[in-house]
PDB file of C-alpha atoms and ligand atoms in Angstrom:
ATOM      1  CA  UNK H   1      77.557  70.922  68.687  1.00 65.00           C
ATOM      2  CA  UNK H   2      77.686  74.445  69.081  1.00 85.00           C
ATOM      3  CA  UNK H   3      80.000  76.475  71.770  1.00 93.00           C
ATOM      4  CA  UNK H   4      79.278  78.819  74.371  1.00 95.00           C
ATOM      5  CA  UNK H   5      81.555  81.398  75.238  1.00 97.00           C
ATOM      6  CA  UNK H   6      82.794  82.645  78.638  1.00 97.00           C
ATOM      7  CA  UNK H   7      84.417  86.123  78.918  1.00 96.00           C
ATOM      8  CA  UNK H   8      86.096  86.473  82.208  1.00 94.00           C
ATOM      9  CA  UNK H   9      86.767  90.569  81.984  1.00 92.00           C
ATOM     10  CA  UNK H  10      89.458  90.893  85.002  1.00 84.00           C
ATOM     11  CA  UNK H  11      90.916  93.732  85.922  1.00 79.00           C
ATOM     12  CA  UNK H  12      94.746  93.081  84.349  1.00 82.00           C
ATOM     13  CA  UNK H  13      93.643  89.753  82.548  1.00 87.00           C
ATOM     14  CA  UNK H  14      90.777  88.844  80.612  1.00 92.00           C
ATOM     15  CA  UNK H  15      90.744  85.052  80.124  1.00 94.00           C
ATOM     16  CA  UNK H  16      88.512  83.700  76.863  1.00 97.00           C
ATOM     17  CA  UNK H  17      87.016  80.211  77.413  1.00 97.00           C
ATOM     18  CA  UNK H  18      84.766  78.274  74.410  1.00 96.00           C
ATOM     19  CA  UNK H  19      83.565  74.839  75.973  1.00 95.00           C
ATOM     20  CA  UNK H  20      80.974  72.930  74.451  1.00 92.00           C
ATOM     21  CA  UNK H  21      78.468  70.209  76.372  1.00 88.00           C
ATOM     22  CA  UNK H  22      79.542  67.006  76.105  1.00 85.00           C
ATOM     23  CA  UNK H  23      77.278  64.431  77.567  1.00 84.00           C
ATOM     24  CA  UNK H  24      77.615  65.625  81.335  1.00 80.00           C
ATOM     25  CA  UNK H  25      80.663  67.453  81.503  1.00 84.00           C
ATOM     26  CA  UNK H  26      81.676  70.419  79.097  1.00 89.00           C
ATOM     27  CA  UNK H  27      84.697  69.771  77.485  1.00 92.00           C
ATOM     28  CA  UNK H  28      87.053  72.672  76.484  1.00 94.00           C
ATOM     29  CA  UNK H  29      87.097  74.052  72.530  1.00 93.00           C
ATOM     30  CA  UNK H  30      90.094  76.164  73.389  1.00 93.00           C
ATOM     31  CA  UNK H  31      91.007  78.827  75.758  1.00 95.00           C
ATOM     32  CA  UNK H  32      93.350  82.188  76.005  1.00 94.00           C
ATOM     33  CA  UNK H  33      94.505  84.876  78.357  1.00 92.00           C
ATOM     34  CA  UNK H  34      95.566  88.063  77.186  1.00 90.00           C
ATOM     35  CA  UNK H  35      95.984  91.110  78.868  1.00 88.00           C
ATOM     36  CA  UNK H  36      92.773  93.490  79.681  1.00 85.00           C
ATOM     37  CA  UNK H  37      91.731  95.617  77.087  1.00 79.00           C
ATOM     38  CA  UNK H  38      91.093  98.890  78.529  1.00 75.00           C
ATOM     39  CA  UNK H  39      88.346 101.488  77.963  1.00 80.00           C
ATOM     40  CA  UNK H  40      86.199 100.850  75.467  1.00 86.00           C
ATOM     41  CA  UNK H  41      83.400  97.637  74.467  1.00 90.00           C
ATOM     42  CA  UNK H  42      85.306  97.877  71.143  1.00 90.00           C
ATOM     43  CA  UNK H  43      88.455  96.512  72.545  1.00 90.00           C
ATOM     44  CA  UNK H  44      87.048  93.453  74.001  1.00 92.00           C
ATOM     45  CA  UNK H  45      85.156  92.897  71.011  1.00 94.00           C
ATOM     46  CA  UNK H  46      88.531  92.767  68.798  1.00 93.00           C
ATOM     47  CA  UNK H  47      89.676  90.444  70.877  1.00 93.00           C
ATOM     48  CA  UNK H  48      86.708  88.369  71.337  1.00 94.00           C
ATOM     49  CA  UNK H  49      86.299  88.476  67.867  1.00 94.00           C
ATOM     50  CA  UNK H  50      89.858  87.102  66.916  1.00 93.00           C
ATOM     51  CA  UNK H  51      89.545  84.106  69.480  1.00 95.00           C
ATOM     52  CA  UNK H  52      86.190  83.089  68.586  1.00 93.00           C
ATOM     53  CA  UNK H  53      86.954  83.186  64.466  1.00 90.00           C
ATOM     54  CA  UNK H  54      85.001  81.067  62.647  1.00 87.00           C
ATOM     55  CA  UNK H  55      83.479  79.385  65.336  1.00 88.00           C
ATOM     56  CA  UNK H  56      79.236  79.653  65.908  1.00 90.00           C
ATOM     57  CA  UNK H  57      78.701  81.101  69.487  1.00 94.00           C
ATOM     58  CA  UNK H  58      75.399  79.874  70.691  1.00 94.00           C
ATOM     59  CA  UNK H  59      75.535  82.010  74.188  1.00 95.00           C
ATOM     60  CA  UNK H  60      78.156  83.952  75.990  1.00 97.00           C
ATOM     61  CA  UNK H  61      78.801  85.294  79.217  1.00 97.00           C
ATOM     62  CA  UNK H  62      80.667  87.999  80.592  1.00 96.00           C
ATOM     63  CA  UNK H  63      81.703  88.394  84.395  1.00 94.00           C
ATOM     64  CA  UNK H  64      82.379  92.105  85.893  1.00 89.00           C
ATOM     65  CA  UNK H  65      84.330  93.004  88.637  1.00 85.00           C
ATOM     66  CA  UNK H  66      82.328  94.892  91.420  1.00 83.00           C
ATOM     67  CA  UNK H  67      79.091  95.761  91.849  1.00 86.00           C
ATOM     68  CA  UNK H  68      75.881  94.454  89.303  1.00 89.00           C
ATOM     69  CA  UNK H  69      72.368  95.015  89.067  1.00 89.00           C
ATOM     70  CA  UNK H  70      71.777  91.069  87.387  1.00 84.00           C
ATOM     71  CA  UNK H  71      68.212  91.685  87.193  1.00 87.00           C
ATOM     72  CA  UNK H  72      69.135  94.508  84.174  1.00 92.00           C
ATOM     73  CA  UNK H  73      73.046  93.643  83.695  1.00 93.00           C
ATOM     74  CA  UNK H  74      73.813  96.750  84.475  1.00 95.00           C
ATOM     75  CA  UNK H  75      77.312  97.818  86.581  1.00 93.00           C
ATOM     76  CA  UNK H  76      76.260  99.854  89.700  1.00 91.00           C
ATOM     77  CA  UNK H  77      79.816 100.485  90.169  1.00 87.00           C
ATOM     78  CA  UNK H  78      83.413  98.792  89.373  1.00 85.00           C
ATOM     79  CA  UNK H  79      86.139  99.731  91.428  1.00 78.00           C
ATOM     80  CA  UNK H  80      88.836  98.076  89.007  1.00 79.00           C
ATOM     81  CA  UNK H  81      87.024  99.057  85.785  1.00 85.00           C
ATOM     82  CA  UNK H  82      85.247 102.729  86.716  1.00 88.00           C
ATOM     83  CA  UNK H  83      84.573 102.719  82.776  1.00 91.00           C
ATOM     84  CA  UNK H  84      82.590 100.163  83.154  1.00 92.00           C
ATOM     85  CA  UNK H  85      79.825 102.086  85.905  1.00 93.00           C
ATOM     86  CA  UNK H  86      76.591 102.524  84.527  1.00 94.00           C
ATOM     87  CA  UNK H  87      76.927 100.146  81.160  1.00 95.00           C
ATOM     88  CA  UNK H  88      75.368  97.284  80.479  1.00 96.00           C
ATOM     89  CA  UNK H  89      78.809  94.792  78.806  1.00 95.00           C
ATOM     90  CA  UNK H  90      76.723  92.121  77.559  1.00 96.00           C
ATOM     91  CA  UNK H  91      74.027  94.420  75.674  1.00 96.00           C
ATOM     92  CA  UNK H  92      77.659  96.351  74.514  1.00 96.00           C
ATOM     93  CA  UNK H  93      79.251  93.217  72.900  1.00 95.00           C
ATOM     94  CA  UNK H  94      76.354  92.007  71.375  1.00 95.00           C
ATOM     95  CA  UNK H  95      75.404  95.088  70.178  1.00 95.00           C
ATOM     96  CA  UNK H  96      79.101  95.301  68.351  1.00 94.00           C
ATOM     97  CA  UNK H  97      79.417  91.435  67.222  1.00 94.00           C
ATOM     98  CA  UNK H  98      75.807  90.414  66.770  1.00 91.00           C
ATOM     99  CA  UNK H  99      76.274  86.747  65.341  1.00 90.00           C
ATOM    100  CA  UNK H 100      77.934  86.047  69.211  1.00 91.00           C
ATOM    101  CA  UNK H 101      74.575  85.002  70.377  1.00 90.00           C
ATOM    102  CA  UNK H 102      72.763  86.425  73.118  1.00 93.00           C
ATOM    103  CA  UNK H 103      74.660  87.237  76.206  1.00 95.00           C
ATOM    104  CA  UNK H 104      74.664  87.841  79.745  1.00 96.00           C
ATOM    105  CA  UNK H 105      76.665  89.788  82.663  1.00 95.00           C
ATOM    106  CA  UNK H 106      77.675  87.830  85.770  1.00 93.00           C
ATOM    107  CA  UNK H 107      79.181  89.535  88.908  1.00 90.00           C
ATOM    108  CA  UNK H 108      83.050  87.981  88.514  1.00 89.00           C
ATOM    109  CA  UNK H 109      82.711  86.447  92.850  1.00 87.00           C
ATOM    110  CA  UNK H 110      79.559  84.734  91.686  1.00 90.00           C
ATOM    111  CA  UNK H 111      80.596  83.228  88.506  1.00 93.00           C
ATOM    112  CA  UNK H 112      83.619  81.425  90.388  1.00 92.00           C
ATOM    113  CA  UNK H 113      81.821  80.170  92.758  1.00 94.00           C
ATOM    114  CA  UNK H 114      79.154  79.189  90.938  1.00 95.00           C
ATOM    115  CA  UNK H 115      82.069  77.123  88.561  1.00 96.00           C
ATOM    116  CA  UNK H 116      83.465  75.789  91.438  1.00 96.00           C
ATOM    117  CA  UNK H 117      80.600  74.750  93.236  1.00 95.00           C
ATOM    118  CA  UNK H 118      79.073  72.952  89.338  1.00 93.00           C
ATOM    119  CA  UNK H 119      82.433  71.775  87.889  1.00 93.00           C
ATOM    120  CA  UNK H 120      85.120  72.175  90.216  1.00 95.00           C
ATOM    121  CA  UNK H 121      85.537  70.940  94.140  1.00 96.00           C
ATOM    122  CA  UNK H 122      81.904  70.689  94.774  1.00 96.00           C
ATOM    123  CA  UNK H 123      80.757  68.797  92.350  1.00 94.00           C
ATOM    124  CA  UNK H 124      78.893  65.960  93.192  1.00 94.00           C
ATOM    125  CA  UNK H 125      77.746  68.089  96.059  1.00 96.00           C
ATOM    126  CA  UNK H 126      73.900  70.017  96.293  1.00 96.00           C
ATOM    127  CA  UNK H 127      74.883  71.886  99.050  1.00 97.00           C
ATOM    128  CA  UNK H 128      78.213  73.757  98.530  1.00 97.00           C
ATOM    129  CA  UNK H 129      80.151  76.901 100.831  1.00 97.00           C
ATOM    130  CA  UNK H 130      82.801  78.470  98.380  1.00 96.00           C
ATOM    131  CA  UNK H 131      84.700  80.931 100.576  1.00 95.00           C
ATOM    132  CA  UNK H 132      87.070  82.461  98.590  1.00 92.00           C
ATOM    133  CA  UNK H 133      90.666  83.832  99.904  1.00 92.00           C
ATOM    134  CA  UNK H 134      91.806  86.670  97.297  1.00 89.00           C
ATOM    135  CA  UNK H 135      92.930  90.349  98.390  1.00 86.00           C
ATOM    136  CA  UNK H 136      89.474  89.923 100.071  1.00 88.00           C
ATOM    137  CA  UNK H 137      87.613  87.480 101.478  1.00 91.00           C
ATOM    138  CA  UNK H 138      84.595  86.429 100.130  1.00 89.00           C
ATOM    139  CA  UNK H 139      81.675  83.520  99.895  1.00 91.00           C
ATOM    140  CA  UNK H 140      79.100  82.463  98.580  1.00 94.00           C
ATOM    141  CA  UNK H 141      76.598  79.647  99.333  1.00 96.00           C
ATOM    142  CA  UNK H 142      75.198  77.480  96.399  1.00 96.00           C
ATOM    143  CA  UNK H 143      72.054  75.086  96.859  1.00 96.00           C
ATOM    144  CA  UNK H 144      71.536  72.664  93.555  1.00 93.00           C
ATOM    145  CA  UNK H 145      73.501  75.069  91.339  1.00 90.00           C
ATOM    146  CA  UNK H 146      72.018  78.233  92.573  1.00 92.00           C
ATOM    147  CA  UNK H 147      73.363  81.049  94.997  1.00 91.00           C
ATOM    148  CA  UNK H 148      71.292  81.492  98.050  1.00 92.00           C
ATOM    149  CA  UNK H 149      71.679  85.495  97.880  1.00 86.00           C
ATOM    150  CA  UNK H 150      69.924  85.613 100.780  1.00 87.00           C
ATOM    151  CA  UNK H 151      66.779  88.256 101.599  1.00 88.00           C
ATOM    152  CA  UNK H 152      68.564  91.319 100.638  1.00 84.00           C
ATOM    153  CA  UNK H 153      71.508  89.803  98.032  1.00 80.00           C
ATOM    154  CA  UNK H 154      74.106  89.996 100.820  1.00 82.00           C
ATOM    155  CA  UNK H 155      74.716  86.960 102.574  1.00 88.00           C
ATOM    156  CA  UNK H 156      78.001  84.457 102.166  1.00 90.00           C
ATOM    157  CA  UNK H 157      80.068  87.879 103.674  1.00 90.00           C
ATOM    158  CA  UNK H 158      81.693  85.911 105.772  1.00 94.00           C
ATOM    159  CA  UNK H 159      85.158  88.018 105.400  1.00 93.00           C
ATOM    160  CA  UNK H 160      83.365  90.348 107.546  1.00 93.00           C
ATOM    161  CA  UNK H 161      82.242  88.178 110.772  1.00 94.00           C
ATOM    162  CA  UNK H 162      83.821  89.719 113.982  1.00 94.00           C
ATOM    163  CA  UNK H 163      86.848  88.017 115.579  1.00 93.00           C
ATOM    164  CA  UNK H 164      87.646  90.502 117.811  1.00 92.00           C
ATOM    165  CA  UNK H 165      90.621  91.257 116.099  1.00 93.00           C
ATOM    166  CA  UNK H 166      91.674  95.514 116.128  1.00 95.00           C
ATOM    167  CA  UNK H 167      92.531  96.154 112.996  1.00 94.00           C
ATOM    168  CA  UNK H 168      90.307  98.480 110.494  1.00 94.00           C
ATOM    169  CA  UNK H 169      88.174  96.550 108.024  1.00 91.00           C
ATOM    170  CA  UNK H 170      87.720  97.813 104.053  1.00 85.00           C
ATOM    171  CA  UNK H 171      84.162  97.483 105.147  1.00 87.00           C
ATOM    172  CA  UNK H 172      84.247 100.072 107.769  1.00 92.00           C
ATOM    173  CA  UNK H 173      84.136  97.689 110.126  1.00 94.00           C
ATOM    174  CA  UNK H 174      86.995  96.388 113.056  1.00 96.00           C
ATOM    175  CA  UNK H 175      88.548  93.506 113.198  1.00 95.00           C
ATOM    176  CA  UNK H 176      86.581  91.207 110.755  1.00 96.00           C
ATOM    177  CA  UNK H 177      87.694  87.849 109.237  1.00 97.00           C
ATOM    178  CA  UNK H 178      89.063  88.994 106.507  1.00 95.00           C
ATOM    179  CA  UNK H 179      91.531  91.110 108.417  1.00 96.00           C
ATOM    180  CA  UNK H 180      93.326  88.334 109.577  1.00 97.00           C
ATOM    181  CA  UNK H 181      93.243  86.345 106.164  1.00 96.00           C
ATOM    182  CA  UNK H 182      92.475  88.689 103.758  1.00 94.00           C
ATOM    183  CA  UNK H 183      95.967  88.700 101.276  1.00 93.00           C
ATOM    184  CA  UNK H 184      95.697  93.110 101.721  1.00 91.00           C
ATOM    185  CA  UNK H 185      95.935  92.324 105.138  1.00 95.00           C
ATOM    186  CA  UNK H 186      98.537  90.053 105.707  1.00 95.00           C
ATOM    187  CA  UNK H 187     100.726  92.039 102.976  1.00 94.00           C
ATOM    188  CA  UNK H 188      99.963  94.987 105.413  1.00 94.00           C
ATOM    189  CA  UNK H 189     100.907  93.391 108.705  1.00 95.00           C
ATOM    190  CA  UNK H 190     103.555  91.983 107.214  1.00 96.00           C
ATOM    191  CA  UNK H 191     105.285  95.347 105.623  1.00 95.00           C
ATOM    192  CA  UNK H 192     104.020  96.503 109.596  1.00 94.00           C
ATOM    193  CA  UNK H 193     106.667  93.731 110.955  1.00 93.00           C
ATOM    194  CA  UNK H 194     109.423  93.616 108.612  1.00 92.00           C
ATOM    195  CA  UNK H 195     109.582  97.504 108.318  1.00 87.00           C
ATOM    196  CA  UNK H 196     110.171  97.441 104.347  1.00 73.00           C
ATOM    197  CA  UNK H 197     108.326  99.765 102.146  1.00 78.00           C
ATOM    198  CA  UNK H 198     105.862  96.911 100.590  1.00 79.00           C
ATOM    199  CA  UNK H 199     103.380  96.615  99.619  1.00 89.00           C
ATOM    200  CA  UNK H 200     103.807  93.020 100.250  1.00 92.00           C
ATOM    201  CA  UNK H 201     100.924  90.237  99.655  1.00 92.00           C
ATOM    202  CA  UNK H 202     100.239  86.885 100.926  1.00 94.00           C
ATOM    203  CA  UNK H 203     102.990  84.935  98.745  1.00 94.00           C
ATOM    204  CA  UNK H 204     105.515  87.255 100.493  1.00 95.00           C
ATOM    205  CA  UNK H 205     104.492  85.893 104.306  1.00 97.00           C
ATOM    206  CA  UNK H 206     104.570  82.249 102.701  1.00 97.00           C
ATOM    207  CA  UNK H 207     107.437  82.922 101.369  1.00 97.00           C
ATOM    208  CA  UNK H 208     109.456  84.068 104.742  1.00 96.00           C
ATOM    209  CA  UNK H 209     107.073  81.216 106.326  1.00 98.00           C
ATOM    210  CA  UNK H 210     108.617  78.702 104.455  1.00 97.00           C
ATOM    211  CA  UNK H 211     111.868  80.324 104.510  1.00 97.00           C
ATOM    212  CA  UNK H 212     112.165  79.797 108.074  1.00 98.00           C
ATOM    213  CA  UNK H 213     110.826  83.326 109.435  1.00 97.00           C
ATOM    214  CA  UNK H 214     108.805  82.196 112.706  1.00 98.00           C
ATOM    215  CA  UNK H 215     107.428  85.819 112.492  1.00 97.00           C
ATOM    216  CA  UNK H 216     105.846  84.548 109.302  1.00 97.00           C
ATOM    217  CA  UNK H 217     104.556  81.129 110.194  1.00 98.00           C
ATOM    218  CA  UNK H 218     103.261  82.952 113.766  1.00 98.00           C
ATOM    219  CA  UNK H 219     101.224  85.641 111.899  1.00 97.00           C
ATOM    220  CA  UNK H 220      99.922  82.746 109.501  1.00 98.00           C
ATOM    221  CA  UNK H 221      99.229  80.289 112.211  1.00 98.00           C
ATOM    222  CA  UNK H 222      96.990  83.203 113.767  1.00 97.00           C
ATOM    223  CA  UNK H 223      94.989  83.806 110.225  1.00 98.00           C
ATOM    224  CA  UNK H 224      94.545  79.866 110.013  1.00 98.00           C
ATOM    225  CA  UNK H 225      93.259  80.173 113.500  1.00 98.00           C
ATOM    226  CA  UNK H 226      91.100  82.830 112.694  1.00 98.00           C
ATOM    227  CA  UNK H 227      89.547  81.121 109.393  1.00 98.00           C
ATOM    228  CA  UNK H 228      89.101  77.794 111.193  1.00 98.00           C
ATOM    229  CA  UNK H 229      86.608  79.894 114.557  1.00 97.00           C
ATOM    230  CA  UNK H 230      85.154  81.481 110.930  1.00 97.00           C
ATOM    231  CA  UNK H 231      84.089  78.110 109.157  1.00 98.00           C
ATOM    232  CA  UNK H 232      83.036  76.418 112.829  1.00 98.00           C
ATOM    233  CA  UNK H 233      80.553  79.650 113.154  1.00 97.00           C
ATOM    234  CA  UNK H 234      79.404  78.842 109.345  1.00 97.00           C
ATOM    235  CA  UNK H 235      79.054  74.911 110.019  1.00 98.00           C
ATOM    236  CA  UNK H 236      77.001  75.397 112.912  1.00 98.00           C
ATOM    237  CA  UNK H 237      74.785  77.830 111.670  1.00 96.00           C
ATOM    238  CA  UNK H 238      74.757  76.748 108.038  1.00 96.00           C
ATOM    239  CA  UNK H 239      75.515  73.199 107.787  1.00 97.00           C
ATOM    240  CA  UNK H 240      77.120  72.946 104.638  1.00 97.00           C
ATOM    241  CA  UNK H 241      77.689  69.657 102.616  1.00 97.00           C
ATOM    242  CA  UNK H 242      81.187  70.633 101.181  1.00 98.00           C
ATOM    243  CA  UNK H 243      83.300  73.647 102.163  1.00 98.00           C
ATOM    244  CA  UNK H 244      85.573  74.957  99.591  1.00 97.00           C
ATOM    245  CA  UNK H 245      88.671  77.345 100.011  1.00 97.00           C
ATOM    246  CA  UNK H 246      89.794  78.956  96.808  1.00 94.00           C
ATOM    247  CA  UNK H 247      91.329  82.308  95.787  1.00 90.00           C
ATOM    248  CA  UNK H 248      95.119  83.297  95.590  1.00 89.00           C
ATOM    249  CA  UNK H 249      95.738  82.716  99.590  1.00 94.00           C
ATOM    250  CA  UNK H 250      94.501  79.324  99.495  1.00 94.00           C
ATOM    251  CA  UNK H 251      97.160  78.503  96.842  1.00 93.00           C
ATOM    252  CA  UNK H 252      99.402  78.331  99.949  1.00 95.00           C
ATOM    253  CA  UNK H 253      98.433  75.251 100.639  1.00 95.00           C
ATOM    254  CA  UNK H 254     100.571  73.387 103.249  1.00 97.00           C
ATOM    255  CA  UNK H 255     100.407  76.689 105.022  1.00 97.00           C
ATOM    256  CA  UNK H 256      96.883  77.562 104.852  1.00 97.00           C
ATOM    257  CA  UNK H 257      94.722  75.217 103.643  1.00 97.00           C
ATOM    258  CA  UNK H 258      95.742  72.354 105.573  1.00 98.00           C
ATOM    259  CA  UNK H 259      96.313  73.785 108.902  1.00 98.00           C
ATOM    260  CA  UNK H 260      93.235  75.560 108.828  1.00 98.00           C
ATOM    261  CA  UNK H 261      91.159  71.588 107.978  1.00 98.00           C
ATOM    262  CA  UNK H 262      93.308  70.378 111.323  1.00 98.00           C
ATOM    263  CA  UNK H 263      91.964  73.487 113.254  1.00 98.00           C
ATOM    264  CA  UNK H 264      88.485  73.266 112.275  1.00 98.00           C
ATOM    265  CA  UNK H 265      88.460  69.537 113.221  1.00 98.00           C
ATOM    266  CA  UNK H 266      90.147  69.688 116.592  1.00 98.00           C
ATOM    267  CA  UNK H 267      87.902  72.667 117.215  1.00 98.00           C
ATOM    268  CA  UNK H 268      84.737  70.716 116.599  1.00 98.00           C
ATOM    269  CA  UNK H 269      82.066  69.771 119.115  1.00 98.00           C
ATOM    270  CA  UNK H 270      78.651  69.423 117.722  1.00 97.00           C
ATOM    271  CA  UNK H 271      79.477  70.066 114.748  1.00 97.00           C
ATOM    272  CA  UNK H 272      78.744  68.387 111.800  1.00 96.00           C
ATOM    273  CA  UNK H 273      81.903  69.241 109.879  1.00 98.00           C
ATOM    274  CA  UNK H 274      82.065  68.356 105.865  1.00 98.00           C
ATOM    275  CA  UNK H 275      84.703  67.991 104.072  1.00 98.00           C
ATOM    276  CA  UNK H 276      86.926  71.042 103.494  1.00 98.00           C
ATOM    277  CA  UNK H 277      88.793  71.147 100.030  1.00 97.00           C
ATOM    278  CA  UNK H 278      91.108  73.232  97.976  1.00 97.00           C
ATOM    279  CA  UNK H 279      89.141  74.804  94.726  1.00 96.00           C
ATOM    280  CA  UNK H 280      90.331  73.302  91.692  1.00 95.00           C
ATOM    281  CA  UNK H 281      89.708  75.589  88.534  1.00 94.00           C
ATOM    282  CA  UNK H 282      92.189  77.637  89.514  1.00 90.00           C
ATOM    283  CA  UNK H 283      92.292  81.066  87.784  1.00 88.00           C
ATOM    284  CA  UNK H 284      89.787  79.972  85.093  1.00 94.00           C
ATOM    285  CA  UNK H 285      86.851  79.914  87.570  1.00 94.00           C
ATOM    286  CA  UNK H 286      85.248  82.863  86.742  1.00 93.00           C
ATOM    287  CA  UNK H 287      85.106  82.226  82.847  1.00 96.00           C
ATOM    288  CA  UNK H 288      83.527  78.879  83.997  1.00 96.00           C
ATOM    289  CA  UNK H 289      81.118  80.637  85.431  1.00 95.00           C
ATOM    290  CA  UNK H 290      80.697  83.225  82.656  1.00 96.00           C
ATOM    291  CA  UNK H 291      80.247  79.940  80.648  1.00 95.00           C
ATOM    292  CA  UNK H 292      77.845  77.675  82.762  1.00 94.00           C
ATOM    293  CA  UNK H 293      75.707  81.386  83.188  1.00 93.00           C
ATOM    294  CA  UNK H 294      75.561  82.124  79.255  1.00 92.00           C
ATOM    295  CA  UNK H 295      72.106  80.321  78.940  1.00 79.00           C
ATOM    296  CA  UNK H 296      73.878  78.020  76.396  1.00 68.00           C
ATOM    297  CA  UNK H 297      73.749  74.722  78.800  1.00 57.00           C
ATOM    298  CA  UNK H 298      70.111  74.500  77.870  1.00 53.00           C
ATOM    299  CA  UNK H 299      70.863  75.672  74.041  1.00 42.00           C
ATOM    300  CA  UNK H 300      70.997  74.462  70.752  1.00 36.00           C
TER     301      UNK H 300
HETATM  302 ZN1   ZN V   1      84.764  93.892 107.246  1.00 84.17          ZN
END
């Protein structure tokens, strides 16, 4: 049977995925991670074009980081990537390697959720929260395979729900979510205690955590705090079948993920609170996504 290929176009990595359907599941033709090619549709296509060989490509898809138009594939605007503002990837690689099979651009957030929702911790489940912990936080809700955008494309932002916290936002705003859990953040407030020069990340606090630094585990026990008020606000207003935590942060998992499922359960009350789980794809979400998007699952 022929393979579909999923191009997850990251900002230092770009990770290569060809699966093929088997039966129910899609079962993996081979994958590789190579470092991003930068600047040009020409690039990508060299290496697209050495993975791929021989090999028929009945559909591919491509995720961007930042900002897409979906309806047109078009980048409104990458932060990462600036070359890519204004193009339109999948038009550019097909355009340049025409026997790849038609293609489409997926927004990188979506395409990870979407594969973890389809093939990853959620499956099984038709009603699925993915709230991702990366440098950000981000989320995304997914009804019988499908994101529920929302009336104007934005919902699942729950990074950005008010805690009351002080701290400035990346959105503008004070003292959202994500400024407690966010891994900017805590790299921030942790360069803020320790008084090096940073810029430290998550892994560093987990690190001293776990190290013994009650500094650490304090400042983590508050995020965990934070995310569990965060998810008891989305269960009672959304009533989600399955909650799951991926990104980066979440790796940590004694020290985030687990403390935050005890916090949301002894915070309960009404609630009808679902299971909470740790994403399992990993770092090859997004070309998941880029390959359960292609248009291939219904293809030849
Ligand atoms: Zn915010």
């Amino acid at each position: 049977m022929t393979a579909v290929l999923g191009i997850d176009y990251g900002g230092t990595r770009t990770k290569l995925l060809l699966a093929r359907r088997a039966g129910e599941e899609w079962e993996v033709v081979r994958q590789d991670s190579v470092a991003t090619a930068s600047g040009s549709v020409v690039a990508i296509v060299d290496e697209v074009r050495s993975f791929v060989g021989a090999d028929p490509v009945a559909a591919f898809g491509i995720t961007v980081p930042g900002v897409l138009d979906e309806a047109t594939g078009t980048v409104v605007r990458s932060t990462n990537l600036p070359w890519l503002d204004a193009t339109r990837p999948a038009d550019d690689v097909r355009a340049a390697f025409p026997t790849l099979g038609p293609g489409v651009a997926v927004q990188d957030g979506s395409a990870a959720a979407l594969a973890e929702a389809t093939l990853g911790a959620g499956h099984g489940h038709r009603d699925v929260f993915v709230v991702t912990l990366g440098t950000g936080v981000a989320g995304a809700h997914l009804i019988d395979g499908g994101i529920r955008a929302g009336a104007h494309g934005a919902a699942g932002e729950i990074g950005h729900v008010a805690t009351g916290g002080v701290l400035r936002c990346s959105c503008g705003g004070v003292g959202c979510l994500e400024t407690f859990i966010g891994g900017r953040n805590l790299g921030m407030r942790w360069d803020a205690v320790v008084g090096t020069g940073g810029p430290s990340g998550a892994r560093e606090v987990v690190e001293a955590a776990d190290a013994g630094d009650g500094r650490a585990a304090a400042m983590l026990d508050e995020a965990t705090g934070m995310l569990a008020q965060g998810l008891l606000g989305l269960v009672a207003t959304v009533d989600p079948g399955v909650i799951v935590l991926g990104g980066g942060v979440a790796q940590a998992h004694e020290r985030i993920v687990a403390p935050t499922v005890a916090k949301v359960a002894a915070g309960a009350t009404f609630h009808a609170v679902p299971p909470i789980l740790p994403a399992r794809l990993g770092a090859w979400a997004g070309a998941w996504g880029a390959v359960l998007r292609s248009g291939g699952l219904d293809g030849p």
